[in-house]
Coordinates of C-alpha atoms and ligand atoms in Angstrom, one line a residue:
Chain E
M1 CA 26.4 12.1 -15.4
A2 CA 24.6 10.8 -19.0
D3 CA 22.0 12.2 -20.4
M4 CA 19.3 10.6 -18.5
S5 CA 15.7 12.8 -20.3
V6 CA 13.9 11.2 -23.1
K7 CA 11.2 12.3 -25.3
V8 CA 8.0 10.1 -26.0
C9 CA 5.3 11.0 -28.2
G10 CA 6.7 14.7 -28.2
V11 CA 7.0 14.7 -24.5
D12 CA 10.0 15.7 -22.8
F13 CA 11.0 13.7 -19.4
K14 CA 13.9 14.8 -17.8
N15 CA 14.7 11.3 -16.9
P16 CA 12.5 7.9 -18.4
I17 CA 11.2 6.6 -14.6
I18 CA 7.1 7.1 -13.9
P19 CA 5.6 5.3 -11.4
A20 CA 2.9 3.2 -12.0
S21 CA -0.5 4.0 -12.2
G22 CA -1.8 2.8 -9.0
V23 CA 0.5 2.0 -6.9
F24 CA 1.7 6.0 -6.5
G25 CA -1.8 7.4 -6.1
Y26 CA -1.5 11.0 -6.9
G27 CA 1.9 11.6 -6.0
R28 CA 0.8 13.5 -2.2
E29 CA 2.4 10.2 0.3
Y30 CA 5.2 9.6 -1.4
E31 CA 6.4 13.5 -1.4
E32 CA 6.3 12.9 2.3
L33 CA 9.9 10.9 1.2
F34 CA 11.4 12.3 -1.5
P35 CA 10.7 15.5 -3.9
L36 CA 8.7 14.3 -7.3
D37 CA 10.7 16.3 -9.3
K38 CA 13.7 13.5 -9.2
L39 CA 11.0 11.7 -11.4
G40 CA 10.6 12.0 -14.8
G41 CA 7.1 11.7 -14.5
I42 CA 3.9 10.2 -12.9
A43 CA 1.2 7.7 -13.8
T44 CA -1.7 8.5 -11.7
K45 CA -4.3 6.8 -9.9
G46 CA -6.6 5.4 -12.6
T47 CA -9.7 7.4 -12.6
T48 CA -13.2 7.2 -13.5
L49 CA -16.3 9.8 -14.3
H50 CA -17.9 8.9 -11.0
L51 CA -16.5 8.1 -7.7
R52 CA -15.8 4.4 -7.3
T53 CA -15.4 2.7 -3.9
G54 CA -13.3 -0.4 -5.3
N55 CA -14.2 -3.9 -4.6
L56 CA -14.1 -5.3 -0.7
A57 CA -11.8 -6.3 1.6
P58 CA -8.6 -8.2 1.6
R59 CA -7.8 -6.8 -2.0
I60 CA -3.9 -7.5 -1.2
A61 CA -2.4 -11.0 -1.0
E62 CA 1.6 -11.3 -1.6
T63 CA 3.0 -13.7 -4.4
P64 CA 6.4 -15.2 -4.5
S65 CA 8.6 -12.6 -5.9
G66 CA 5.5 -10.5 -6.7
M67 CA 1.8 -9.7 -5.4
L68 CA -1.7 -9.7 -6.7
N69 CA -4.3 -6.6 -6.0
S70 CA -7.7 -6.5 -6.8
V71 CA -8.5 -1.8 -5.9
G72 CA -10.8 -2.4 -8.9
L73 CA -10.1 1.0 -9.3
Q74 CA -11.0 3.0 -6.4
N75 CA -10.6 6.8 -6.8
P76 CA -13.0 10.1 -6.1
G77 CA -14.2 10.5 -10.0
I78 CA -12.5 12.6 -12.6
D79 CA -14.0 16.1 -11.2
H80 CA -11.8 15.5 -8.4
F81 CA -8.5 14.8 -9.6
I82 CA -9.1 17.9 -12.2
E83 CA -10.1 20.0 -8.6
T84 CA -7.6 18.9 -6.4
E85 CA -5.0 16.5 -7.0
L86 CA -4.1 17.9 -10.8
P87 CA -3.0 21.5 -10.2
Y88 CA -1.0 20.6 -7.4
L89 CA 1.5 18.0 -10.1
L90 CA 1.3 20.6 -12.0
T91 CA 3.5 21.9 -9.8
K92 CA 5.9 19.9 -9.4
D93 CA 8.9 19.3 -12.7
L94 CA 7.5 15.8 -13.9
V95 CA 5.2 14.7 -17.2
V96 CA 1.7 14.5 -16.0
L97 CA 0.0 11.3 -17.7
A98 CA -3.8 10.8 -16.5
N99 CA -4.2 7.3 -16.2
I100 CA -8.2 6.7 -17.4
A101 CA -10.8 4.5 -17.1
G102 CA -14.7 3.5 -18.0
S103 CA -17.1 0.9 -18.2
T104 CA -17.8 2.0 -21.6
P105 CA -16.2 3.9 -24.4
D106 CA -18.8 6.9 -24.4
E107 CA -17.5 6.5 -20.4
C108 CA -13.7 6.4 -21.5
A109 CA -14.7 9.4 -24.2
E110 CA -16.5 11.9 -21.6
V111 CA -13.3 11.7 -18.7
A112 CA -11.0 12.0 -21.8
A113 CA -13.1 15.1 -23.4
K114 CA -12.7 16.3 -19.4
L115 CA -9.1 16.7 -19.8
E116 CA -8.5 18.7 -22.8
D117 CA -8.8 21.6 -21.2
T118 CA -6.5 21.3 -18.7
D119 CA -2.9 21.3 -18.6
V120 CA -2.0 17.6 -18.1
H121 CA 0.6 16.1 -19.8
M122 CA -0.4 12.7 -21.7
I123 CA -3.7 10.7 -21.6
E124 CA -3.3 6.8 -20.3
L125 CA -5.9 5.1 -21.5
N126 CA -6.2 1.8 -18.8
I127 CA -8.1 -0.7 -21.3
S128 CA -6.9 -3.2 -18.8
C129 CA -7.5 -3.4 -15.7
P130 CA -8.5 -7.0 -14.5
N131 CA -10.1 -6.1 -11.7
V132 CA -13.3 -4.5 -12.4
K133 CA -16.5 -6.1 -13.6
Q134 CA -17.4 -4.3 -17.2
G135 CA -14.6 -2.7 -19.0
G136 CA -11.4 -3.1 -17.8
A137 CA -10.0 -6.2 -19.3
A138 CA -12.7 -6.6 -21.9
F139 CA -11.8 -3.6 -24.3
G140 CA -8.4 -4.6 -23.6
T141 CA -9.1 -8.9 -24.9
S142 CA -9.9 -8.2 -28.4
C143 CA -8.9 -6.2 -31.2
E144 CA -11.8 -4.3 -32.1
M145 CA -13.2 -3.3 -29.0
A146 CA -9.4 -2.0 -28.4
A147 CA -9.8 -0.4 -31.4
E148 CA -12.9 1.3 -30.9
V149 CA -12.2 2.5 -27.0
T150 CA -9.1 4.1 -28.5
K151 CA -11.1 6.0 -32.1
R152 CA -13.9 7.8 -29.5
V153 CA -11.1 8.8 -26.9
R154 CA -8.8 9.9 -29.9
A155 CA -12.2 12.3 -31.6
V156 CA -12.3 14.0 -27.9
T157 CA -8.6 15.1 -27.3
K158 CA -5.7 15.9 -28.8
K159 CA -2.8 15.1 -25.9
P160 CA -0.5 12.5 -26.5
L161 CA -2.7 9.9 -26.4
V162 CA -0.9 6.4 -24.5
V163 CA -2.7 3.2 -24.5
K164 CA -2.4 1.0 -22.2
L165 CA -2.5 -2.6 -22.8
S166 CA -3.3 -6.2 -21.0
P167 CA -0.9 -9.2 -21.0
N168 CA -3.6 -11.7 -20.7
V169 CA -4.2 -12.2 -23.9
T170 CA -3.2 -14.4 -26.8
S171 CA -0.6 -11.7 -29.6
I172 CA -0.8 -8.3 -27.3
A173 CA 1.4 -7.3 -30.8
D174 CA -2.6 -7.4 -32.3
I175 CA -3.7 -5.5 -29.9
A176 CA -1.0 -2.9 -30.6
K177 CA -1.4 -2.9 -33.8
S178 CA -5.7 -2.7 -33.7
V179 CA -4.8 1.0 -30.9
E180 CA -2.2 2.4 -33.2
A181 CA -4.3 2.3 -36.1
A182 CA -6.9 3.8 -33.9
G183 CA -4.9 7.1 -33.6
A184 CA -3.7 5.9 -30.4
D185 CA 0.4 7.9 -29.6
A186 CA 1.8 5.5 -27.5
V187 CA 1.4 2.1 -25.6
S188 CA 2.4 1.1 -22.1
L189 CA 2.7 -2.5 -21.0
I190 CA 1.9 -4.5 -19.6
N191 CA -0.9 -3.9 -17.5
T192 CA -1.3 -7.2 -14.6
L193 CA -1.7 -10.9 -15.4
L194 CA -4.7 -12.4 -14.1
G195 CA -3.7 -14.6 -10.6
M196 CA -5.5 -16.5 -7.9
R197 CA -4.4 -17.6 -4.7
I198 CA -6.4 -19.5 -1.9
D199 CA -5.8 -19.9 1.9
I200 CA -5.2 -23.8 1.9
N201 CA -6.7 -23.6 5.5
T202 CA -9.8 -22.0 5.5
G203 CA -10.3 -22.9 1.4
R204 CA -11.2 -19.5 0.5
P205 CA -9.4 -17.0 -1.9
I206 CA -7.1 -14.9 -0.1
L207 CA -8.6 -11.8 -2.3
R208 CA -12.4 -11.3 -2.0
N209 CA -12.4 -10.7 -5.5
N210 CA -11.5 -14.1 -6.1
V211 CA -8.9 -12.6 -8.7
G212 CA -6.8 -10.2 -8.8
G213 CA -3.5 -8.2 -10.7
M214 CA -0.4 -10.1 -10.3
S215 CA 2.7 -7.8 -10.5
G216 CA 6.1 -7.5 -9.6
P217 CA 8.7 -9.2 -10.1
A218 CA 7.5 -12.4 -11.0
V219 CA 6.4 -11.2 -13.9
F220 CA 9.5 -9.1 -15.1
P221 CA 10.4 -11.8 -17.7
I222 CA 6.7 -11.6 -19.4
A223 CA 6.9 -7.6 -19.6
V224 CA 10.4 -7.6 -21.1
R225 CA 8.6 -10.5 -24.1
M226 CA 5.9 -8.7 -24.6
V227 CA 8.0 -4.9 -25.0
W228 CA 10.7 -6.2 -27.1
Q229 CA 6.8 -8.4 -29.3
V230 CA 5.3 -5.2 -29.9
A231 CA 7.8 -2.4 -30.3
N232 CA 8.7 -4.8 -33.4
A233 CA 4.8 -4.5 -34.7
V234 CA 4.1 -0.8 -33.8
N235 CA 6.0 2.3 -35.3
I236 CA 4.7 4.5 -32.0
P237 CA 6.6 4.7 -28.8
V238 CA 6.3 2.1 -26.5
I239 CA 6.3 2.5 -22.7
G240 CA 7.2 -0.6 -20.6
M241 CA 6.6 -2.0 -17.3
G242 CA 6.0 -5.0 -15.7
G243 CA 8.2 -6.0 -12.6
V244 CA 11.0 -3.6 -13.4
S245 CA 12.6 -3.6 -10.2
S246 CA 16.2 -2.5 -10.8
G247 CA 18.0 0.5 -12.9
R248 CA 19.3 -2.9 -14.4
D249 CA 15.5 -4.2 -15.1
A250 CA 14.9 -0.4 -16.7
I251 CA 17.9 -1.0 -19.0
E252 CA 16.7 -4.2 -19.9
L253 CA 13.5 -3.2 -20.8
M254 CA 14.7 -0.3 -22.8
M255 CA 17.0 -2.4 -24.7
A256 CA 13.5 -4.6 -25.5
G257 CA 12.1 -1.1 -27.3
A258 CA 10.9 0.7 -24.8
S259 CA 11.3 4.7 -24.2
A260 CA 10.1 4.8 -20.6
V261 CA 9.4 2.6 -18.2
Q262 CA 7.4 2.6 -15.1
V263 CA 7.6 1.2 -11.8
G264 CA 4.9 -0.2 -9.6
A265 CA 5.6 -3.2 -7.3
A266 CA 8.8 -2.5 -6.4
I267 CA 8.1 0.4 -4.6
F268 CA 6.0 -0.7 -2.1
T269 CA 9.6 -2.8 -1.1
D270 CA 11.4 -0.4 -1.4
P271 CA 9.9 3.5 -1.5
Y272 CA 12.6 5.2 -3.3
A273 CA 12.7 2.9 -5.7
P274 CA 12.1 4.9 -8.5
V275 CA 15.5 7.5 -7.7
R276 CA 17.4 4.2 -6.9
I277 CA 16.7 3.5 -10.5
V278 CA 17.6 6.5 -12.2
E279 CA 20.4 6.8 -10.1
E280 CA 21.4 2.7 -10.4
M281 CA 20.6 3.5 -14.4
N282 CA 22.8 6.5 -15.1
D283 CA 25.5 4.8 -13.3
W284 CA 25.4 1.4 -15.8
L285 CA 25.7 3.9 -18.6
N286 CA 28.7 5.9 -16.9
S287 CA 30.4 2.8 -16.6
K288 CA 29.6 1.8 -19.6
G289 CA 30.7 5.0 -21.2
I290 CA 27.5 5.8 -23.0
S291 CA 26.4 9.2 -23.5
S292 CA 23.0 9.7 -23.2
V293 CA 19.7 7.1 -21.9
K294 CA 18.4 7.1 -25.5
D295 CA 20.5 5.4 -27.3
I296 CA 19.8 2.1 -25.9
I297 CA 16.4 2.0 -26.8
G298 CA 15.3 -0.9 -28.8
T299 CA 19.2 -2.1 -29.1
V300 CA 18.4 -5.9 -28.0
K301 CA 20.2 -8.1 -30.4
P302 CA 18.2 -11.2 -30.9
W303 CA 19.9 -13.9 -32.0
Chain O
M1 CA 8.6 14.4 6.0
K2 CA 5.9 12.6 7.4
Y3 CA 7.2 9.3 7.7
T4 CA 11.2 8.2 7.0
Q5 CA 12.3 5.1 5.8
G6 CA 15.9 3.3 6.4
Q7 CA 18.0 1.0 8.0
Y8 CA 18.0 0.8 11.6
I9 CA 20.3 -0.7 14.8
I10 CA 18.7 -3.5 16.4
K11 CA 19.7 -2.7 20.6
E12 CA 17.7 -5.8 21.6
K13 CA 16.1 -9.0 20.8
S14 CA 14.7 -10.9 23.0
A15 CA 11.9 -14.0 22.7
I16 CA 9.0 -13.4 25.4
A17 CA 7.0 -16.1 24.9
R18 CA 6.7 -19.5 22.2
E19 CA 7.2 -17.1 18.3
I20 CA 6.9 -14.4 19.8
Y21 CA 9.6 -11.8 19.8
S22 CA 10.5 -8.2 20.9
F23 CA 12.7 -6.0 19.3
T24 CA 13.8 -2.1 20.0
I25 CA 15.7 -0.5 17.9
S26 CA 17.4 2.6 17.7
C27 CA 15.9 5.7 15.5
P28 CA 15.8 8.3 17.4
E29 CA 13.5 10.1 14.0
V30 CA 10.8 7.9 14.1
A31 CA 10.7 7.8 18.1
A32 CA 10.1 11.6 17.9
A33 CA 7.8 12.1 15.8
A34 CA 6.1 8.1 16.9
C35 CA 2.5 8.1 18.7
P36 CA 0.5 4.7 20.5
G37 CA -1.7 2.9 17.8
Q38 CA 1.1 3.6 15.0
F39 CA 3.0 0.9 13.6
V40 CA 5.6 0.1 11.6
H41 CA 6.6 -1.4 8.5
I42 CA 9.0 -3.8 8.2
R43 CA 11.0 -5.2 4.6
A44 CA 11.4 -8.6 5.3
K45 CA 14.8 -9.8 3.1
G46 CA 13.5 -12.0 0.3
F47 CA 9.6 -10.7 0.0
T48 CA 7.7 -8.4 -2.2
L49 CA 5.8 -6.7 0.4
R50 CA 6.4 -5.3 3.9
R51 CA 4.9 -6.7 7.3
P52 CA 3.0 -4.4 9.5
I53 CA 3.8 -4.1 12.8
S54 CA 2.3 -2.1 15.3
I55 CA 4.4 0.2 18.4
C56 CA 4.9 -1.6 21.7
G57 CA 7.2 1.2 22.9
I58 CA 8.7 4.8 22.6
D59 CA 11.4 6.4 23.8
K60 CA 11.9 9.7 22.3
E61 CA 14.7 10.5 25.7
K62 CA 17.1 7.3 24.2
G63 CA 16.0 7.4 20.5
T64 CA 14.3 4.2 20.9
L65 CA 11.0 2.3 19.4
R66 CA 10.0 -1.5 20.3
I67 CA 7.7 -3.5 18.8
V68 CA 6.7 -7.3 19.5
F69 CA 5.4 -9.4 16.9
E70 CA 4.8 -13.4 16.7
I71 CA 5.7 -15.6 13.6
R72 CA 2.9 -16.6 11.6
G73 CA 3.9 -17.2 8.1
E74 CA 7.2 -16.7 5.7
G75 CA 7.8 -13.0 6.4
T76 CA 8.0 -12.8 10.2
A77 CA 10.3 -15.8 10.6
E78 CA 12.3 -14.1 8.0
I79 CA 12.1 -10.9 10.6
A80 CA 12.6 -13.2 13.7
K81 CA 16.0 -14.6 12.4
L82 CA 17.9 -10.1 12.7
N83 CA 19.7 -10.3 15.8
A84 CA 21.1 -7.6 18.5
G85 CA 22.8 -5.7 16.0
D86 CA 21.6 -6.2 13.0
L87 CA 20.1 -3.6 10.8
I88 CA 15.7 -3.6 10.0
D89 CA 14.6 -1.6 7.8
I90 CA 11.4 -0.1 8.2
L91 CA 8.8 2.8 7.2
A92 CA 8.1 4.9 10.2
P93 CA 5.7 5.4 11.9
L94 CA 2.7 5.2 10.0
G95 CA -1.0 5.1 10.2
H96 CA -3.7 7.8 12.6
G97 CA -2.9 6.3 16.5
F98 CA -5.1 6.6 19.1
T99 CA -6.7 9.6 20.7
V100 CA -4.3 10.4 24.1
N101 CA -6.6 12.8 26.2
P102 CA -4.4 14.4 29.5
D103 CA -8.6 15.3 30.8
F104 CA -9.1 11.2 30.6
K105 CA -10.1 10.1 33.9
K106 CA -10.2 6.5 34.2
V107 CA -9.8 4.5 30.9
V108 CA -9.9 1.0 30.2
L109 CA -7.3 -0.8 27.7
I110 CA -7.7 -3.9 26.0
G111 CA -5.7 -6.7 23.7
G112 CA -6.1 -10.0 22.6
G113 CA -3.1 -11.8 21.7
I114 CA -0.4 -10.5 19.5
G115 CA -3.3 -7.0 20.5
T116 CA -1.9 -6.6 23.3
P117 CA 1.2 -4.4 22.0
P118 CA 0.0 -1.7 20.9
M119 CA -1.5 -1.1 23.8
L120 CA 1.8 -0.5 26.0
P121 CA 2.3 3.4 25.1
L122 CA -1.7 4.3 26.2
A123 CA -0.7 2.3 29.5
K124 CA 2.1 4.6 29.6
A125 CA 0.6 7.9 28.4
Y126 CA -2.6 7.3 31.1
G127 CA -0.1 5.4 34.0
D128 CA -2.6 4.6 37.2
R129 CA -5.9 6.0 35.5
A130 CA -5.6 3.0 33.3
A131 CA -7.4 -0.8 33.3
A132 CA -5.2 -2.6 30.9
I133 CA -7.4 -5.9 30.6
S134 CA -5.2 -8.5 28.6
G135 CA -6.6 -11.8 27.6
F136 CA -4.5 -15.2 25.5
R137 CA -5.0 -18.3 24.3
N138 CA -3.8 -20.0 27.1
A139 CA -0.7 -19.1 29.8
S140 CA 2.0 -20.1 27.3
A141 CA 1.1 -16.7 25.4
V142 CA 1.1 -14.4 27.5
I143 CA 3.3 -11.2 27.1
L144 CA 3.8 -8.2 28.5
Q145 CA 1.9 -8.7 31.7
E146 CA 4.7 -7.1 33.9
D147 CA 5.5 -4.3 31.5
F148 CA 1.9 -3.3 32.4
R149 CA 2.2 -3.5 36.2
K150 CA 5.2 -0.9 35.8
T151 CA 3.6 1.5 34.6
G152 CA 0.9 2.0 37.3
A153 CA -1.7 1.0 35.2
E154 CA -4.2 -1.5 36.7
T155 CA -3.8 -5.7 35.1
I156 CA -6.6 -7.9 34.9
L157 CA -5.5 -11.5 32.9
C158 CA -7.8 -13.8 31.2
T159 CA -7.0 -16.7 29.6
D160 CA -9.3 -18.5 27.6
D161 CA -8.2 -21.7 28.9
G162 CA -7.9 -21.2 32.4
S163 CA -4.8 -22.0 32.3
A164 CA -3.9 -18.3 34.0
G165 CA -5.8 -15.3 35.2
I166 CA -9.4 -15.4 34.5
H167 CA -10.8 -18.2 33.1
G168 CA -13.1 -16.8 29.7
F169 CA -12.5 -13.4 27.3
V170 CA -12.4 -10.1 28.2
T171 CA -15.8 -8.9 27.4
Q172 CA -16.3 -10.9 30.7
P173 CA -14.4 -8.8 33.5
F174 CA -14.7 -5.6 30.9
T175 CA -18.4 -6.1 31.4
E176 CA -18.2 -5.7 35.3
L177 CA -16.3 -2.8 34.6
A178 CA -18.4 -0.6 33.0
E179 CA -21.0 -1.7 34.8
K180 CA -19.5 0.6 37.8
G181 CA -19.1 3.4 35.5
G182 CA -17.1 6.1 35.4
I183 CA -15.0 4.6 32.0
D184 CA -13.6 7.6 29.6
A185 CA -12.9 5.6 27.2
V186 CA -12.0 2.6 25.9
Y187 CA -9.4 1.2 23.5
A188 CA -9.0 -2.3 22.1
C189 CA -7.1 -4.0 19.8
G190 CA -7.3 -7.8 19.3
P191 CA -9.6 -10.3 16.4
M192 CA -11.9 -8.9 15.2
P193 CA -14.6 -10.8 16.8
M194 CA -13.6 -9.7 20.1
L195 CA -13.5 -5.7 18.8
K196 CA -17.2 -6.2 17.8
G197 CA -17.8 -7.7 21.6
I198 CA -16.6 -4.3 23.2
A199 CA -17.5 -2.3 20.6
A200 CA -21.6 -3.7 21.2
I201 CA -21.2 -3.1 25.0
C202 CA -19.5 0.1 24.4
K203 CA -22.3 1.5 22.4
E204 CA -25.0 -0.1 24.7
K205 CA -23.1 1.9 27.8
N206 CA -22.3 5.0 25.9
I207 CA -18.7 4.9 26.3
Y208 CA -16.0 6.4 23.5
C209 CA -13.9 3.6 21.9
E210 CA -11.3 3.4 19.5
I211 CA -10.4 0.2 18.2
S212 CA -7.1 -0.8 16.0
L213 CA -7.6 -2.4 12.8
E214 CA -6.2 -5.4 10.7
E215 CA -5.8 -5.3 6.8
R216 CA -3.7 -7.2 4.3
M217 CA -1.1 -3.9 3.0
A218 CA 1.3 -3.0 0.3
C219 CA 1.9 1.0 0.7
G220 CA 1.8 1.4 4.6
I221 CA 1.0 5.5 3.9
G222 CA -2.1 5.5 1.6
A223 CA -1.3 5.5 -1.7
C224 CA -2.2 1.9 -3.4
L225 CA -5.7 1.6 -1.6
G226 CA -5.4 -2.0 -1.1
C227 CA -6.2 -1.7 2.6
A228 CA -9.4 -0.7 2.4
C229 CA -12.0 -1.5 5.1
R230 CA -15.7 0.3 5.5
T231 CA -16.6 2.3 7.6
V232 CA -19.5 5.2 8.0
R233 CA -18.2 9.5 7.5
N234 CA -21.1 11.7 7.8
D235 CA -23.7 8.9 7.9
E236 CA -22.8 8.1 4.5
E237 CA -20.7 5.0 3.7
Y238 CA -16.8 5.7 3.1
F239 CA -14.4 3.3 2.1
A240 CA -11.1 4.0 4.2
H241 CA -7.5 2.8 4.0
V242 CA -6.3 1.0 7.5
C243 CA -2.8 2.2 6.6
K244 CA -3.7 5.9 6.5
D245 CA -7.1 6.6 8.0
G246 CA -6.0 4.1 10.7
P247 CA -5.2 1.5 12.0
V248 CA -6.5 3.2 14.4
F249 CA -11.0 4.2 14.0
K250 CA -13.4 5.4 16.5
A251 CA -15.9 2.0 16.7
E252 CA -18.8 3.6 16.1
E253 CA -17.4 4.8 12.7
V254 CA -16.3 0.9 11.9
L255 CA -19.4 -1.1 9.7
W256 CA -18.4 -5.1 10.6
Ligands
FAD401 C1 -1.8 -1.9 11.9 C2 -1.3 -3.4 11.7 C3 -0.1 -3.9 13.0 C4 -0.3 -4.9 13.3 N1 0.4 -5.2 14.5 C5 0.6 -6.2 14.8 C6 1.7 -6.7 15.7 O1 2.0 -5.5 16.8 N2 2.1 -7.5 16.0 C7 2.1 -9.1 15.2 O2 2.6 -9.5 15.4 N3 1.1 -8.7 14.5 C8 0.9 -7.3 14.2 N4 -0.2 -7.2 12.4 C9 0.2 -8.5 12.4 C10 1.1 -9.2 11.1 O3 1.3 -7.7 10.5 C11 1.1 -10.1 10.7 O4 1.2 -11.1 11.4 C12 2.1 -10.4 9.9 O5 2.4 -9.6 8.2 C13 2.6 -11.2 9.0 O6 3.5 -11.8 7.7 P1 4.2 -13.2 7.5 O7 4.8 -13.0 6.2 O8 4.2 -14.2 9.0 O9 2.6 -14.4 6.6 P2 1.8 -14.5 5.8 O10 0.7 -15.0 6.0 O11 3.1 -15.2 4.9 O12 2.0 -13.0 4.8 C14 1.5 -13.1 3.5 C15 0.8 -11.9 3.6 O13 -0.6 -11.1 4.5 C16 -0.1 -10.2 5.3 N5 -0.5 -10.4 6.5 C17 -1.0 -11.7 7.1 N6 -1.9 -12.0 7.9 C18 -1.7 -10.5 8.4 C19 -2.2 -9.5 9.3 N7 -3.2 -10.4 10.9 N8 -3.1 -8.6 9.2 C20 -2.3 -7.8 8.0 N9 -1.5 -8.1 6.8 C21 -1.4 -9.7 7.0 C22 1.3 -10.1 5.2 O14 1.3 -9.1 5.2 C23 1.5 -10.7 3.9 O15 1.9 -9.6 2.9 C24 -0.1 -6.3 13.0 C25 -1.0 -5.8 11.1 C26 -1.4 -4.5 11.3 C27 -2.2 -4.4 10.0
FMN402 C1 -2.3 -1.9 -5.9 C2 -2.5 -1.8 -8.0 C3 -3.2 -1.2 -8.3 C4 -3.1 -1.2 -9.5 N1 -3.9 0.4 -10.2 C5 -3.6 0.1 -11.3 C6 -5.1 1.1 -12.5 O1 -5.6 1.5 -11.6 N2 -4.8 1.6 -13.4 C7 -3.7 0.7 -14.5 O2 -3.8 1.3 -15.5 N3 -2.9 0.1 -13.8 C8 -3.0 0.3 -12.5 N4 -2.3 -0.9 -11.8 C9 -1.3 -1.8 -12.3 C10 -0.2 -1.0 -12.5 O3 -0.3 0.3 -12.9 C11 1.5 -2.1 -13.5 O4 1.0 -1.7 -14.8 C12 1.9 -3.2 -13.1 O5 1.9 -3.3 -11.2 C13 2.5 -3.9 -13.4 O6 3.5 -3.0 -13.2 P1 4.9 -3.6 -11.8 O7 5.2 -5.1 -12.1 O8 6.0 -2.9 -11.4 O9 3.8 -4.0 -10.2 C14 -2.1 -1.8 -10.1 C15 -1.3 -2.1 -9.7 C16 -0.9 -2.1 -8.0 C17 -0.3 -3.2 -7.7
FES403 S1 -1.6 -0.2 1.8 FE1 -1.3 0.9 0.6 S2 -3.5 2.4 0.9 FE2 -2.8 1.1 2.3

């Protein structure tokens, strides 16, 4: 049995696998299938200051080896999260990353401030949701805005602050550097890539929102590239995600520079994916005689 | 554990109409927990998203489930390639099913096209207290009529082109039944315009009505919020989720 534990900005994870925000709700549904404490952590559904109803359906479209979603940050609001969901999650033995979002930097800061008196372990600030008109991706696509939001949230929280980056940019490394300079403790990437599908029989886009965020195995090589570029550009830890569906994928993303790995769409194919991935990573490490998963982080030997 | 995910053996496969297949699956835990109106989420080899298919038969003694599905696209075509003896990967039983009330004396079950399969477990539950109205495009698309008859339910068949049964939509015979009165509940599954029509008649006649909706799904268990549908709860608009709050809703709750 290899040592699967990792540390990200001072927080101990018993293993590096975390269900990604938005695919796992607040954990309750999947607890019907397996105990949550098999996971290293959980990134909770993106939560905003007030309740959001999200976009109209259809919100889901399938793509070759992937999917599009346009949920639009439907969530019950931060107060509900703090009163109802967080206390439940804190009874489990895993790291809770509260994924938050807002339509203005002030709103993001207000949400983060509300978490300050809670025992949540980390804040994951989503500046990269492609499905909301205000805030969301708009923050994540300019270095200035990304830095501005990060600063505002940094000012109100002492919790480890992870900033979640958008892949829908020219240089993700530049955005990563600007949020690092603005006080982020870590970055996580990638959020979904903007995509579109059309039903050729009706001529209408499948998603009611016309466009949506693409994720799943098809985006994996993009995630590997971006994690590698960002890991080389910043001195803070990188949490990697995007299309991970096996232990081998998770190892690859860690070799590219990720200190921990989130799993999104793969959970829809196989609800046990996060647990299976931990086991597969362990098997691979054992087969190579590597005693600790930490030893593979950033070990890629580029040509 | 409310639901299970696993690989289960297909005991029987048959083609019951053109591009429509029936599978009987041996899965005792799921059969033990399942109730009418729930669905299974099937993994199709090579696809990221599972396919939701309603439960069409529950045999708790034999520990089997039956599903009936139509090939609509590549995913269902892939599932249709499976044969008796093969394993099928399902996550089930999912969703909030129909309310079966033993006190109801007369119920009407209405299925349109591939919306008829989920009506069969209800017909079994209500027996001769049920009238099962089924509507199809034409005679070659007709399925499950003998199965409905075996439950003791009165069966009424309609086709759009008159090639079998009554020429016309299910709403015609339903309106006639509703005129006679004495119906305690109506249950329906099928295309949206059909459901909307039925809900309107039920509202007018003040008959309790439950309908089963469809939406594109990712998780199937209420976690991803992908399968939203607009409903009304406590006089307020509310985005419910077809996979967990439904697929069965009270007709009065749905915003069309
Ligand atoms: C609760 C529920 C119960 C259902 N029960 C049955 C049943 O008993 N028998 C049956 O034949 N069909 C049923 N359907 C419809 C069935 O799920 C779709 O026909 C099937 O998913 C189409 O998949 P495909 O790969 O062949 O089509 P594609 O069009 O290639 O599918 C692409 C994507 O769209 C989704 N999709 C396409 N059509 C639908 C649809 N009508 N509803 C939801 N998602 C859709 C697919 O799941 C997939 O994610 C049900 C749907 C729901 C939501
Ligand atoms: C249905 C769905 C909802 C999502 N909601 C959120 C969200 O609320 N906040 C967020 O930061 N990311 C959200 N994401 C993005 C994922 O967390 C993840 O970054 C992305 O899906 C890439 O990983 P994957 O390819 O493994 O799915 C969502 C993704 C999906 C598929
Ligand atoms: S499909 Fe995920 S919430 Fe319904």
